[in-house]
């Protein structure tokens, strides 16, 4: 089918609201204006933006008070509004077609870490949740990121061994306890992890409990370094444990 015929039969629509746009994989002007891309200056460890440029070596209070097991965390956009609709469309409405476009923004956010990476690994779902959902949204994003960045993709390197509670409605400390001991690197894949730089991919960074637990397991398996890359980030001060809507 020719390009002009495809555009007539399947016109491109906005990723955020499905209104007509001129090019596929884009947002309309209204949705674009409501999307907050995370930019420098930011904490070099946590990737959270600063309101003022405090210098490349200045750490956030979060990074100083509770140093994470990963080296760096980066996210493409702040979670909320259009970004939230994109995440929930991918996660709960089978919009796997969104993943390649979301990954392009993640590629930009991961500009420091992806050139140094040896492997891209997604945060896994437990097999029972995978069978009910039929796909892992983090794996869809990780596969697209790995392809765009020309980095090896290894979805089997990390396994979730027990089904954890949904994190919605849990306080930060409860989230940490919920995912503690939930991940393992299978023995067969430890050689592929050892001494490698791993980029761990998830859809949303909320409190960091999930990616921290997964990073610790990867480090114990011998990973040289673990960086975290997510599509969206719940910024400090925006997290509310009483919110009952799924992330």
Short mmCIF file of N, CA and C in Angstrom, two decimals, residues 15-145:
data_model
loop_
_atom_site.label_atom_id
_atom_site.label_comp_id
_atom_site.label_asym_id
_atom_site.label_seq_id
_atom_site.Cartn_x
_atom_site.Cartn_y
_atom_site.Cartn_z
N UNK A 15 -0.47 10.91 19.94
CA UNK A 15 -0.24 9.82 20.89
C UNK A 15 -0.98 10.06 22.20
N UNK A 16 -1.25 11.33 22.52
CA UNK A 16 -1.86 11.63 23.80
C UNK A 16 -3.36 11.66 23.81
N UNK A 17 -3.99 12.18 22.72
CA UNK A 17 -5.45 12.37 22.74
C UNK A 17 -6.15 11.83 21.51
N UNK A 18 -5.40 11.32 20.54
CA UNK A 18 -5.95 10.71 19.31
C UNK A 18 -6.56 11.71 18.34
N UNK A 19 -6.30 13.00 18.51
CA UNK A 19 -6.71 13.96 17.49
C UNK A 19 -5.75 13.86 16.30
N UNK A 20 -6.19 14.32 15.14
CA UNK A 20 -5.36 14.20 13.94
C UNK A 20 -4.12 15.08 14.02
N UNK A 21 -2.98 14.53 13.56
CA UNK A 21 -1.72 15.27 13.49
C UNK A 21 -1.12 15.04 12.11
N UNK A 22 -0.04 15.75 11.81
CA UNK A 22 0.54 15.67 10.47
C UNK A 22 1.49 14.49 10.31
N UNK A 23 2.12 14.04 11.42
CA UNK A 23 3.09 12.95 11.34
C UNK A 23 2.80 11.90 12.41
N UNK A 24 3.00 10.62 12.09
CA UNK A 24 2.81 9.59 13.11
C UNK A 24 3.85 9.70 14.21
N UNK A 25 3.46 9.29 15.41
CA UNK A 25 4.39 9.30 16.54
C UNK A 25 4.62 10.66 17.14
N UNK A 26 3.69 11.60 16.92
CA UNK A 26 3.84 12.95 17.44
C UNK A 26 2.64 13.29 18.33
N UNK A 27 2.75 14.43 18.99
CA UNK A 27 1.68 14.95 19.83
C UNK A 27 1.09 16.20 19.19
N UNK A 28 -0.18 16.44 19.45
CA UNK A 28 -0.78 17.69 19.00
C UNK A 28 -0.22 18.84 19.84
N UNK A 29 -0.46 20.07 19.42
CA UNK A 29 0.10 21.22 20.11
C UNK A 29 -0.39 21.29 21.56
N UNK A 30 -1.64 20.92 21.78
CA UNK A 30 -2.19 20.99 23.13
C UNK A 30 -1.51 19.99 24.06
N UNK A 31 -1.36 18.74 23.62
CA UNK A 31 -0.71 17.72 24.44
C UNK A 31 0.77 18.02 24.63
N UNK A 32 1.42 18.50 23.58
CA UNK A 32 2.85 18.82 23.67
C UNK A 32 3.10 19.88 24.75
N UNK A 33 2.23 20.86 24.81
CA UNK A 33 2.39 21.93 25.79
C UNK A 33 2.18 21.46 27.22
N UNK A 34 1.52 20.32 27.41
CA UNK A 34 1.27 19.81 28.76
C UNK A 34 2.23 18.71 29.16
N UNK A 35 3.23 18.44 28.32
CA UNK A 35 4.23 17.42 28.63
C UNK A 35 5.49 18.10 29.16
N UNK A 36 5.96 17.69 30.33
CA UNK A 36 7.16 18.30 30.93
C UNK A 36 8.35 17.37 30.75
N UNK A 37 9.24 17.75 29.86
CA UNK A 37 10.47 16.98 29.69
C UNK A 37 11.44 17.36 30.81
N UNK A 38 12.14 16.36 31.34
CA UNK A 38 13.10 16.61 32.41
C UNK A 38 14.43 17.01 31.80
N UNK A 39 14.92 18.15 32.21
CA UNK A 39 16.12 18.74 31.62
C UNK A 39 17.12 19.11 32.70
N UNK A 40 18.39 19.30 32.30
CA UNK A 40 19.38 19.86 33.20
C UNK A 40 18.98 21.30 33.55
N UNK A 41 19.39 21.79 34.72
CA UNK A 41 20.26 21.13 35.72
C UNK A 41 19.49 20.10 36.54
N UNK A 42 20.18 19.00 36.84
CA UNK A 42 19.57 17.95 37.65
C UNK A 42 20.62 17.29 38.53
N UNK A 43 20.14 16.53 39.51
CA UNK A 43 21.06 15.77 40.36
C UNK A 43 21.76 14.73 39.50
N UNK A 44 23.09 14.66 39.51
CA UNK A 44 23.80 13.70 38.65
C UNK A 44 23.52 12.25 39.00
N UNK A 45 23.05 11.99 40.21
CA UNK A 45 22.71 10.62 40.61
C UNK A 45 21.24 10.32 40.36
N UNK A 46 20.35 11.09 40.95
CA UNK A 46 18.92 10.79 40.90
C UNK A 46 18.24 11.30 39.64
N UNK A 47 18.84 12.26 38.96
CA UNK A 47 18.23 12.79 37.75
C UNK A 47 17.05 13.71 38.01
N UNK A 48 16.83 14.10 39.26
CA UNK A 48 15.73 15.02 39.59
C UNK A 48 16.18 16.44 39.29
N UNK A 49 15.32 17.23 38.67
CA UNK A 49 15.75 18.57 38.24
C UNK A 49 15.88 19.54 39.40
N UNK A 50 16.86 20.44 39.26
CA UNK A 50 17.05 21.55 40.19
C UNK A 50 16.42 22.80 39.59
N UNK A 51 15.93 23.67 40.44
CA UNK A 51 15.38 24.94 39.95
C UNK A 51 16.49 25.91 39.56
N UNK A 52 17.68 25.72 40.15
CA UNK A 52 18.85 26.55 39.84
C UNK A 52 20.02 25.65 39.47
N UNK A 53 20.92 26.16 38.66
CA UNK A 53 22.12 25.41 38.30
C UNK A 53 23.12 25.50 39.46
N UNK A 54 23.29 24.38 40.18
CA UNK A 54 24.15 24.34 41.36
C UNK A 54 25.50 23.71 41.07
N UNK A 55 25.77 23.43 39.79
CA UNK A 55 27.04 22.80 39.42
C UNK A 55 26.88 21.31 39.20
N UNK A 56 27.77 20.76 38.38
CA UNK A 56 27.65 19.36 37.98
C UNK A 56 27.83 18.37 39.13
N UNK A 57 28.50 18.76 40.19
CA UNK A 57 28.79 17.83 41.28
C UNK A 57 27.81 17.93 42.45
N UNK A 58 26.85 18.84 42.37
CA UNK A 58 25.91 19.04 43.48
C UNK A 58 24.86 17.94 43.48
N UNK A 59 24.74 17.23 44.60
CA UNK A 59 23.77 16.16 44.74
C UNK A 59 22.50 16.66 45.40
N UNK A 60 21.40 15.99 45.10
CA UNK A 60 20.13 16.30 45.75
C UNK A 60 20.15 15.79 47.18
N UNK A 61 19.23 16.31 47.99
CA UNK A 61 19.12 15.86 49.38
C UNK A 61 18.81 14.37 49.44
N UNK A 62 18.01 13.89 48.49
CA UNK A 62 17.65 12.47 48.45
C UNK A 62 18.88 11.60 48.23
N UNK A 63 19.75 12.00 47.30
CA UNK A 63 20.95 11.21 47.00
C UNK A 63 21.93 11.20 48.17
N UNK A 64 21.99 12.31 48.91
CA UNK A 64 22.90 12.40 50.05
C UNK A 64 22.37 11.60 51.23
N UNK A 65 21.07 11.73 51.52
CA UNK A 65 20.48 11.08 52.69
C UNK A 65 20.37 9.58 52.52
N UNK A 66 20.09 9.13 51.30
CA UNK A 66 19.88 7.70 51.05
C UNK A 66 20.49 7.32 49.71
N UNK A 67 21.82 7.15 49.66
CA UNK A 67 22.48 6.83 48.38
C UNK A 67 21.90 5.55 47.79
N UNK A 68 21.51 5.58 46.52
CA UNK A 68 20.87 4.40 45.91
C UNK A 68 21.90 3.36 45.49
N UNK A 69 21.46 2.12 45.26
CA UNK A 69 22.38 1.08 44.80
C UNK A 69 22.75 1.22 43.32
N UNK A 70 22.00 2.01 42.58
CA UNK A 70 22.33 2.26 41.17
C UNK A 70 23.21 3.49 41.07
N UNK A 71 23.89 3.63 39.94
CA UNK A 71 24.81 4.76 39.74
C UNK A 71 24.07 6.03 39.35
N UNK A 72 23.16 5.91 38.39
CA UNK A 72 22.44 7.08 37.89
C UNK A 72 21.02 6.68 37.51
N UNK A 73 20.08 7.58 37.70
CA UNK A 73 18.71 7.39 37.25
C UNK A 73 18.33 8.55 36.34
N UNK A 74 17.72 8.22 35.22
CA UNK A 74 17.27 9.24 34.28
C UNK A 74 15.86 8.89 33.80
N UNK A 75 15.06 9.93 33.60
CA UNK A 75 13.69 9.76 33.10
C UNK A 75 13.43 10.81 32.04
N UNK A 76 12.55 10.47 31.10
CA UNK A 76 12.29 11.38 29.99
C UNK A 76 11.37 12.52 30.38
N UNK A 77 10.29 12.21 31.13
CA UNK A 77 9.27 13.21 31.41
C UNK A 77 8.79 13.09 32.85
N UNK A 78 8.19 14.17 33.35
CA UNK A 78 7.54 14.13 34.66
C UNK A 78 6.20 13.42 34.52
N UNK A 79 5.88 12.58 35.51
CA UNK A 79 4.65 11.81 35.47
C UNK A 79 3.45 12.70 35.80
N UNK A 80 2.44 12.60 34.96
CA UNK A 80 1.22 13.38 35.15
C UNK A 80 0.66 13.81 33.82
N UNK A 81 -0.64 14.06 33.76
CA UNK A 81 -1.27 14.55 32.55
C UNK A 81 -1.07 13.64 31.35
N UNK A 82 -0.50 14.19 30.29
CA UNK A 82 -0.29 13.45 29.05
C UNK A 82 0.63 12.25 29.28
N UNK A 83 1.70 12.45 30.05
CA UNK A 83 2.63 11.35 30.32
C UNK A 83 1.91 10.20 31.02
N UNK A 84 1.05 10.52 31.95
CA UNK A 84 0.27 9.50 32.65
C UNK A 84 -0.63 8.73 31.69
N UNK A 85 -1.27 9.46 30.76
CA UNK A 85 -2.14 8.79 29.78
C UNK A 85 -1.34 7.85 28.88
N UNK A 86 -0.14 8.25 28.50
CA UNK A 86 0.70 7.39 27.68
C UNK A 86 1.09 6.12 28.44
N UNK A 87 1.52 6.29 29.69
CA UNK A 87 1.91 5.13 30.50
C UNK A 87 0.74 4.19 30.69
N UNK A 88 -0.42 4.72 31.03
CA UNK A 88 -1.57 3.87 31.29
C UNK A 88 -2.12 3.26 30.01
N UNK A 89 -1.98 3.97 28.89
CA UNK A 89 -2.38 3.38 27.62
C UNK A 89 -1.53 2.17 27.28
N UNK A 90 -0.22 2.30 27.47
CA UNK A 90 0.69 1.17 27.23
C UNK A 90 0.42 0.03 28.21
N UNK A 91 0.25 0.36 29.47
CA UNK A 91 0.23 -0.63 30.54
C UNK A 91 -1.11 -1.35 30.67
N UNK A 92 -2.20 -0.62 30.52
CA UNK A 92 -3.51 -1.19 30.83
C UNK A 92 -4.45 -1.29 29.63
N UNK A 93 -4.10 -0.66 28.51
CA UNK A 93 -5.00 -0.69 27.35
C UNK A 93 -4.35 -1.31 26.12
N UNK A 94 -3.31 -2.09 26.35
CA UNK A 94 -2.67 -2.86 25.27
C UNK A 94 -2.14 -1.98 24.14
N UNK A 95 -1.75 -0.74 24.45
CA UNK A 95 -1.22 0.16 23.43
C UNK A 95 0.28 -0.04 23.27
N UNK A 96 0.66 -1.26 22.89
CA UNK A 96 2.09 -1.53 22.71
C UNK A 96 2.69 -0.72 21.56
N UNK A 97 1.83 -0.18 20.70
CA UNK A 97 2.32 0.66 19.61
C UNK A 97 2.94 1.96 20.13
N UNK A 98 2.63 2.32 21.40
CA UNK A 98 3.20 3.54 21.97
C UNK A 98 4.67 3.37 22.35
N UNK A 99 5.08 2.13 22.65
CA UNK A 99 6.41 1.89 23.22
C UNK A 99 7.55 2.44 22.34
N UNK A 100 7.56 2.20 21.02
CA UNK A 100 8.68 2.73 20.23
C UNK A 100 8.79 4.25 20.27
N UNK A 101 7.65 4.96 20.34
CA UNK A 101 7.69 6.42 20.37
C UNK A 101 8.13 6.91 21.74
N UNK A 102 7.66 6.26 22.80
CA UNK A 102 8.09 6.62 24.15
C UNK A 102 9.59 6.35 24.32
N UNK A 103 10.06 5.28 23.69
CA UNK A 103 11.48 4.92 23.78
C UNK A 103 12.37 5.98 23.13
N UNK A 104 11.88 6.65 22.12
CA UNK A 104 12.68 7.71 21.48
C UNK A 104 12.96 8.85 22.46
N UNK A 105 11.97 9.19 23.27
CA UNK A 105 12.20 10.22 24.29
C UNK A 105 13.12 9.69 25.38
N UNK A 106 13.01 8.41 25.71
CA UNK A 106 13.90 7.81 26.70
C UNK A 106 15.34 7.79 26.20
N UNK A 107 15.52 7.60 24.92
CA UNK A 107 16.86 7.60 24.33
C UNK A 107 17.53 8.95 24.56
N UNK A 108 16.77 10.01 24.42
CA UNK A 108 17.30 11.36 24.66
C UNK A 108 17.66 11.53 26.13
N UNK A 109 16.79 11.06 27.02
CA UNK A 109 17.04 11.17 28.46
C UNK A 109 18.25 10.36 28.88
N UNK A 110 18.48 9.24 28.20
CA UNK A 110 19.59 8.36 28.55
C UNK A 110 20.85 8.65 27.77
N UNK A 111 20.99 9.87 27.28
CA UNK A 111 22.14 10.21 26.45
C UNK A 111 23.48 10.04 27.14
N UNK A 112 23.51 10.15 28.48
CA UNK A 112 24.77 9.95 29.21
C UNK A 112 25.08 8.48 29.43
N UNK A 113 24.04 7.68 29.66
CA UNK A 113 24.26 6.32 30.15
C UNK A 113 24.24 5.25 29.06
N UNK A 114 23.46 5.44 28.02
CA UNK A 114 23.34 4.39 27.01
C UNK A 114 24.62 4.16 26.21
N UNK A 115 25.40 5.20 25.89
CA UNK A 115 26.65 4.93 25.16
C UNK A 115 27.65 4.08 25.94
N UNK A 116 27.52 4.05 27.27
CA UNK A 116 28.43 3.27 28.11
C UNK A 116 27.87 1.88 28.43
N UNK A 117 26.63 1.60 28.02
CA UNK A 117 25.94 0.39 28.44
C UNK A 117 26.39 -0.84 27.65
N UNK A 118 26.41 -1.99 28.34
CA UNK A 118 26.64 -3.28 27.68
C UNK A 118 25.34 -4.05 27.47
N UNK A 119 24.38 -3.86 28.40
CA UNK A 119 23.13 -4.61 28.36
C UNK A 119 21.96 -3.72 28.76
N UNK A 120 20.82 -3.96 28.17
CA UNK A 120 19.57 -3.34 28.60
C UNK A 120 18.68 -4.45 29.16
N UNK A 121 18.22 -4.27 30.39
CA UNK A 121 17.43 -5.28 31.10
C UNK A 121 16.14 -4.64 31.60
N UNK A 122 14.98 -5.20 31.31
CA UNK A 122 13.73 -4.64 31.83
C UNK A 122 13.43 -5.13 33.24
N UNK A 123 12.70 -4.32 34.01
CA UNK A 123 12.14 -4.80 35.27
C UNK A 123 11.09 -5.85 34.93
N UNK A 124 11.21 -7.07 35.46
CA UNK A 124 10.29 -8.14 35.04
C UNK A 124 8.97 -8.12 35.79
N UNK A 125 7.96 -8.72 35.17
CA UNK A 125 6.70 -9.03 35.83
C UNK A 125 6.76 -10.45 36.38
N UNK A 126 6.00 -10.71 37.43
CA UNK A 126 5.84 -12.10 37.86
C UNK A 126 5.05 -12.83 36.78
N UNK A 127 5.31 -14.13 36.61
CA UNK A 127 4.70 -14.87 35.50
C UNK A 127 3.18 -14.86 35.56
N UNK A 128 2.58 -14.84 36.75
CA UNK A 128 1.12 -14.83 36.84
C UNK A 128 0.55 -13.51 36.32
N UNK A 129 1.24 -12.40 36.62
CA UNK A 129 0.78 -11.11 36.11
C UNK A 129 1.07 -10.99 34.62
N UNK A 130 2.16 -11.59 34.17
CA UNK A 130 2.48 -11.58 32.74
C UNK A 130 1.40 -12.32 31.95
N UNK A 131 0.97 -13.46 32.45
CA UNK A 131 -0.04 -14.25 31.74
C UNK A 131 -1.38 -13.52 31.69
N UNK A 132 -1.72 -12.78 32.75
CA UNK A 132 -2.99 -12.06 32.75
C UNK A 132 -2.93 -10.82 31.86
N UNK A 133 -1.75 -10.16 31.81
CA UNK A 133 -1.61 -8.94 31.02
C UNK A 133 -1.16 -9.23 29.59
N UNK A 134 -0.47 -10.35 29.40
CA UNK A 134 -0.01 -10.85 28.10
C UNK A 134 1.27 -10.18 27.60
N UNK A 135 1.72 -9.14 28.25
CA UNK A 135 2.98 -8.51 27.88
C UNK A 135 3.49 -7.73 29.09
N UNK A 136 4.79 -7.41 29.05
CA UNK A 136 5.42 -6.61 30.09
C UNK A 136 5.74 -5.24 29.50
N UNK A 137 5.10 -4.20 30.00
CA UNK A 137 5.29 -2.86 29.44
C UNK A 137 6.73 -2.40 29.54
N UNK A 138 7.42 -2.79 30.61
CA UNK A 138 8.83 -2.41 30.76
C UNK A 138 9.69 -3.09 29.70
N UNK A 139 9.35 -4.34 29.39
CA UNK A 139 10.09 -5.06 28.36
C UNK A 139 9.85 -4.45 26.98
N UNK A 140 8.63 -3.99 26.72
CA UNK A 140 8.36 -3.33 25.44
C UNK A 140 9.21 -2.08 25.29
N UNK A 141 9.31 -1.29 26.35
CA UNK A 141 10.14 -0.09 26.31
C UNK A 141 11.62 -0.45 26.20
N UNK A 142 12.06 -1.44 26.98
CA UNK A 142 13.48 -1.82 26.98
C UNK A 142 13.91 -2.35 25.62
N UNK A 143 13.06 -3.15 24.99
CA UNK A 143 13.39 -3.69 23.67
C UNK A 143 13.58 -2.57 22.66
N UNK A 144 12.68 -1.59 22.70
CA UNK A 144 12.78 -0.47 21.76
C UNK A 144 13.99 0.39 22.05
N UNK A 145 14.28 0.64 23.32
CA UNK A 145 15.46 1.43 23.69
C UNK A 145 16.74 0.73 23.23
#
